[in-house]
Amino acid sequence: MVEGPIPFYSLCEHHAFPFFGDAFIGYVAHEHIIGISKLTRLVRLFARRFTVQERLGREITDALSRILQAHGVALYLEAVHLCTQMRGVRESEQTTRTTFWRGNYEANPQLREEFLNLARSRSNGRLS
């Protein structure tokens, strides 16, 4: 199962500037499943805190793994950080991408590639 894009908005704990983007979540169910709207709520729950993108992804991935006890969990985050556009390097086209893998996704490169291909097909050309 792959869901996304899930838009999110957060605040960088280093600079107190916003960062925002899309999340793509995949999981290989075991005995438990979760409603699709709950995936959006989970992303937004962790995104509303002061955080960094790496921690946001780890928290979402770990929470899903714990809740679902799935065979595997995958998460792809793609975000624009206003701190890079408004201060420092002032780079306007920069996008930060992070991936997080648990279970079967960690062990199986073909499963990771399938997830990324499904995310690409749903990203309206944004995912590179």
Coordinates of N, CA, C and O in Angstrom, one line a residue, residues 12-87:
C12 N 11.2 24.6 11.4 CA 12.5 24.1 11.6 C 13.0 24.5 13.0 O 12.9 25.7 13.4
E13 N 13.4 23.6 13.8 CA 13.8 23.9 15.2 C 15.1 24.7 15.2 O 15.4 25.4 16.2
H14 N 15.9 24.7 14.2 CA 17.2 25.5 14.1 C 16.9 27.0 13.9 O 17.7 27.8 14.4
H15 N 16.0 27.3 13.0 CA 15.9 28.7 12.5 C 14.5 29.3 12.8 O 14.3 30.4 12.5
A16 N 13.5 28.4 13.2 CA 12.1 28.8 13.4 C 11.5 29.3 12.1 O 10.6 30.1 12.1
F17 N 12.0 28.8 10.9 CA 11.4 29.1 9.6 C 10.6 27.9 9.2 O 11.0 26.8 9.6
P18 N 9.6 28.1 8.4 CA 8.8 26.9 7.9 C 9.6 26.1 6.9 O 10.4 26.6 6.2
F19 N 9.2 24.8 6.9 CA 9.5 23.9 5.8 C 8.3 23.2 5.5 O 7.4 22.9 6.4
F20 N 8.1 22.8 4.3 CA 6.8 22.2 3.8 C 7.1 21.3 2.6 O 8.0 21.6 1.9
G21 N 6.2 20.4 2.4 CA 6.4 19.5 1.3 C 5.3 18.4 1.3 O 4.2 18.6 1.8
D22 N 5.8 17.2 0.8 CA 4.9 16.1 0.6 C 5.5 14.9 1.2 O 6.7 14.7 1.2
A23 N 4.7 14.0 1.8 CA 5.1 12.7 2.3 C 4.4 11.6 1.5 O 3.3 11.8 1.1
F24 N 5.2 10.5 1.3 CA 4.7 9.3 0.7 C 4.9 8.2 1.7 O 6.1 8.0 2.1
I25 N 3.9 7.4 2.0 CA 4.0 6.4 3.0 C 3.6 5.1 2.3 O 2.6 5.0 1.6
G26 N 4.4 4.0 2.6 CA 4.1 2.7 2.1 C 4.2 1.7 3.2 O 5.1 1.9 4.2
Y27 N 3.4 0.7 3.2 CA 3.6 -0.4 4.2 C 3.2 -1.7 3.7 O 2.3 -1.8 2.8
V28 N 3.8 -2.8 4.1 CA 3.4 -4.1 3.8 C 2.7 -4.7 5.1 O 3.4 -4.9 6.1
A29 N 1.4 -4.8 5.0 CA 0.6 -5.1 6.1 C 0.9 -6.5 6.6 O 1.3 -7.4 5.9
H30 N 0.7 -6.7 7.9 CA 0.8 -8.0 8.6 C -0.6 -8.3 9.0 O -1.4 -8.7 8.2
E31 N -0.9 -8.1 10.3 CA -2.3 -8.4 10.8 C -3.1 -7.1 10.9 O -4.3 -7.2 11.0
H32 N -2.5 -6.0 11.0 CA -3.2 -4.7 11.3 C -3.1 -3.9 10.0 O -2.1 -3.9 9.3
I33 N -4.1 -3.1 9.8 CA -4.1 -2.1 8.8 C -4.6 -0.8 9.4 O -5.1 -0.8 10.6
I34 N -4.5 0.3 8.7 CA -4.9 1.6 9.3 C -5.7 2.4 8.2 O -5.4 2.2 7.0
G35 N -6.6 3.2 8.6 CA -7.4 4.0 7.6 C -6.5 5.0 6.9 O -5.6 5.5 7.6
I36 N -6.7 5.2 5.7 CA -5.9 6.1 4.9 C -5.9 7.5 5.5 O -4.8 8.1 5.6
S37 N -7.0 8.0 6.0 CA -7.0 9.3 6.6 C -6.1 9.4 7.8 O -5.6 10.4 8.2
K38 N -5.9 8.3 8.5 CA -5.1 8.2 9.7 C -3.6 8.4 9.3 O -2.8 9.0 10.1
L39 N -3.2 8.1 8.1 CA -1.8 8.3 7.7 C -1.6 9.8 7.5 O -0.6 10.3 8.0
T40 N -2.6 10.5 7.0 CA -2.4 12.0 6.9 C -2.4 12.6 8.3 O -1.6 13.5 8.6
R41 N -3.2 12.1 9.2 CA -3.3 12.7 10.5 C -1.9 12.4 11.3 O -1.4 13.3 12.0
L42 N -1.3 11.2 11.0 CA -0.1 10.9 11.7 C 1.0 11.8 11.2 O 1.8 12.4 12.0
V43 N 1.1 12.1 9.9 CA 2.1 13.0 9.3 C 1.9 14.4 9.9 O 2.9 15.0 10.4
R44 N 0.7 14.8 9.9 CA 0.5 16.2 10.4 C 0.7 16.3 11.9 O 1.1 17.4 12.4
L45 N 0.4 15.2 12.7 CA 0.7 15.2 14.1 C 2.1 15.5 14.4 O 2.5 16.4 15.2
F46 N 3.0 14.8 13.8 CA 4.5 15.0 14.0 C 5.0 16.3 13.3 O 5.9 16.9 13.9
A47 N 4.4 16.7 12.2 CA 4.8 17.9 11.5 C 4.5 19.2 12.3 O 5.2 20.2 12.1
R48 N 3.5 19.2 13.1 CA 3.1 20.5 13.8 C 4.1 20.9 14.9 O 3.9 21.9 15.4
R49 N 5.1 20.1 15.2 CA 6.0 20.4 16.2 C 7.2 21.1 15.6 O 7.5 21.0 14.4
F50 N 8.0 21.8 16.4 CA 9.3 22.3 16.0 C 10.2 21.0 15.8 O 10.3 20.2 16.7
T51 N 10.8 20.8 14.6 CA 11.5 19.6 14.3 C 12.5 19.9 13.2 O 12.6 21.0 12.7
V52 N 13.2 18.8 12.8 CA 14.0 18.8 11.6 C 13.4 17.7 10.7 O 12.8 16.7 11.2
Q53 N 13.7 17.7 9.4 CA 13.1 16.8 8.5 C 13.5 15.3 8.8 O 12.7 14.4 8.8
E54 N 14.7 15.1 9.2 CA 15.2 13.8 9.6 C 14.5 13.2 10.8 O 14.1 12.0 10.8
R55 N 14.2 14.0 11.8 CA 13.5 13.5 13.0 C 12.1 13.3 12.6 O 11.5 12.3 13.1
L56 N 11.5 14.2 11.8 CA 10.1 14.0 11.4 C 9.9 12.7 10.7 O 9.0 11.9 11.1
G57 N 10.8 12.3 9.8 CA 10.7 11.1 9.1 C 10.9 9.9 10.0 O 10.1 8.9 9.9
R58 N 11.8 10.0 10.9 CA 12.1 8.9 11.8 C 10.9 8.6 12.8 O 10.5 7.5 13.0
E59 N 10.3 9.7 13.3 CA 9.1 9.6 14.2 C 7.9 9.0 13.5 O 7.3 8.1 14.0
I60 N 7.7 9.4 12.3 CA 6.5 8.9 11.5 C 6.8 7.4 11.2 O 5.9 6.5 11.5
T61 N 7.9 7.0 10.8 CA 8.3 5.6 10.4 C 8.2 4.8 11.7 O 7.6 3.7 11.6
D62 N 8.8 5.2 12.8 CA 8.8 4.4 14.0 C 7.4 4.2 14.5 O 7.0 3.1 15.0
A63 N 6.6 5.3 14.5 CA 5.2 5.2 15.0 C 4.4 4.2 14.2 O 3.6 3.4 14.7
L64 N 4.5 4.3 12.8 CA 3.8 3.3 12.0 C 4.2 1.9 12.2 O 3.4 1.0 12.3
S65 N 5.5 1.7 12.4 CA 6.0 0.4 12.6 C 5.5 -0.2 13.9 O 5.1 -1.3 14.0
R66 N 5.4 0.7 15.0 CA 4.9 0.3 16.3 C 3.4 0.0 16.2 O 2.9 -1.0 16.8
I67 N 2.6 0.9 15.6 CA 1.2 0.7 15.6 C 0.7 -0.5 14.7 O -0.1 -1.2 15.1
L68 N 1.3 -0.6 13.5 CA 0.9 -1.6 12.6 C 1.5 -3.0 12.8 O 1.0 -4.0 12.3
Q69 N 2.7 -3.0 13.3 CA 3.5 -4.2 13.4 C 3.6 -4.8 12.0 O 3.4 -6.0 11.8
A70 N 3.8 -3.9 11.0 CA 3.8 -4.3 9.6 C 5.1 -5.1 9.3 O 6.1 -5.0 10.0
H71 N 5.0 -5.8 8.1 CA 6.2 -6.5 7.6 C 7.3 -5.5 7.2 O 8.5 -5.7 7.2
G72 N 6.8 -4.3 6.8 CA 7.7 -3.2 6.3 C 7.0 -1.9 6.3 O 5.8 -1.8 6.0
V73 N 7.8 -0.8 6.5 CA 7.3 0.5 6.4 C 8.3 1.4 5.6 O 9.5 1.2 5.8
A74 N 7.8 2.2 4.7 CA 8.6 3.1 3.9 C 8.0 4.5 4.0 O 6.8 4.7 4.0
L75 N 8.9 5.5 4.0 CA 8.5 6.9 4.0 C 9.5 7.7 3.1 O 10.7 7.5 3.2
Y76 N 8.9 8.5 2.3 CA 9.7 9.4 1.5 C 9.2 10.8 1.8 O 8.0 11.1 1.7
L77 N 10.1 11.7 2.2 CA 9.7 13.1 2.5 C 10.5 14.0 1.5 O 11.7 13.8 1.3
E78 N 9.7 15.0 0.9 CA 10.3 15.9 0.0 C 9.8 17.3 0.5 O 8.6 17.5 0.5
A79 N 10.8 18.2 0.8 CA 10.4 19.5 1.4 C 11.3 20.6 0.9 O 12.4 20.5 0.6
V80 N 10.6 21.8 0.9 CA 11.3 23.1 0.7 C 11.5 23.7 2.1 O 10.5 23.8 2.8
H81 N 12.7 24.2 2.3 CA 13.0 24.8 3.6 C 13.3 26.3 3.4 O 14.2 26.7 2.7
L82 N 12.4 27.1 4.0 CA 12.5 28.5 3.8 C 13.8 29.1 4.4 O 14.3 30.2 3.9
C83 N 14.5 28.4 5.3 CA 15.7 28.9 5.9 C 16.8 29.0 4.8 O 17.6 29.9 4.8
T84 N 16.7 28.1 3.8 CA 17.7 28.1 2.7 C 17.4 29.2 1.7 O 18.2 29.6 0.9
Q85 N 16.1 29.6 1.6 CA 15.7 30.6 0.7 C 15.8 32.0 1.2 O 16.0 33.0 0.5
M86 N 15.6 32.2 2.6 CA 15.5 33.5 3.2 C 16.8 34.0 3.8 O 17.0 35.1 4.1
R87 N 17.7 33.0 4.2 CA 19.0 33.4 4.8 C 20.0 32.4 4.3 O 19.8 31.5 3.5

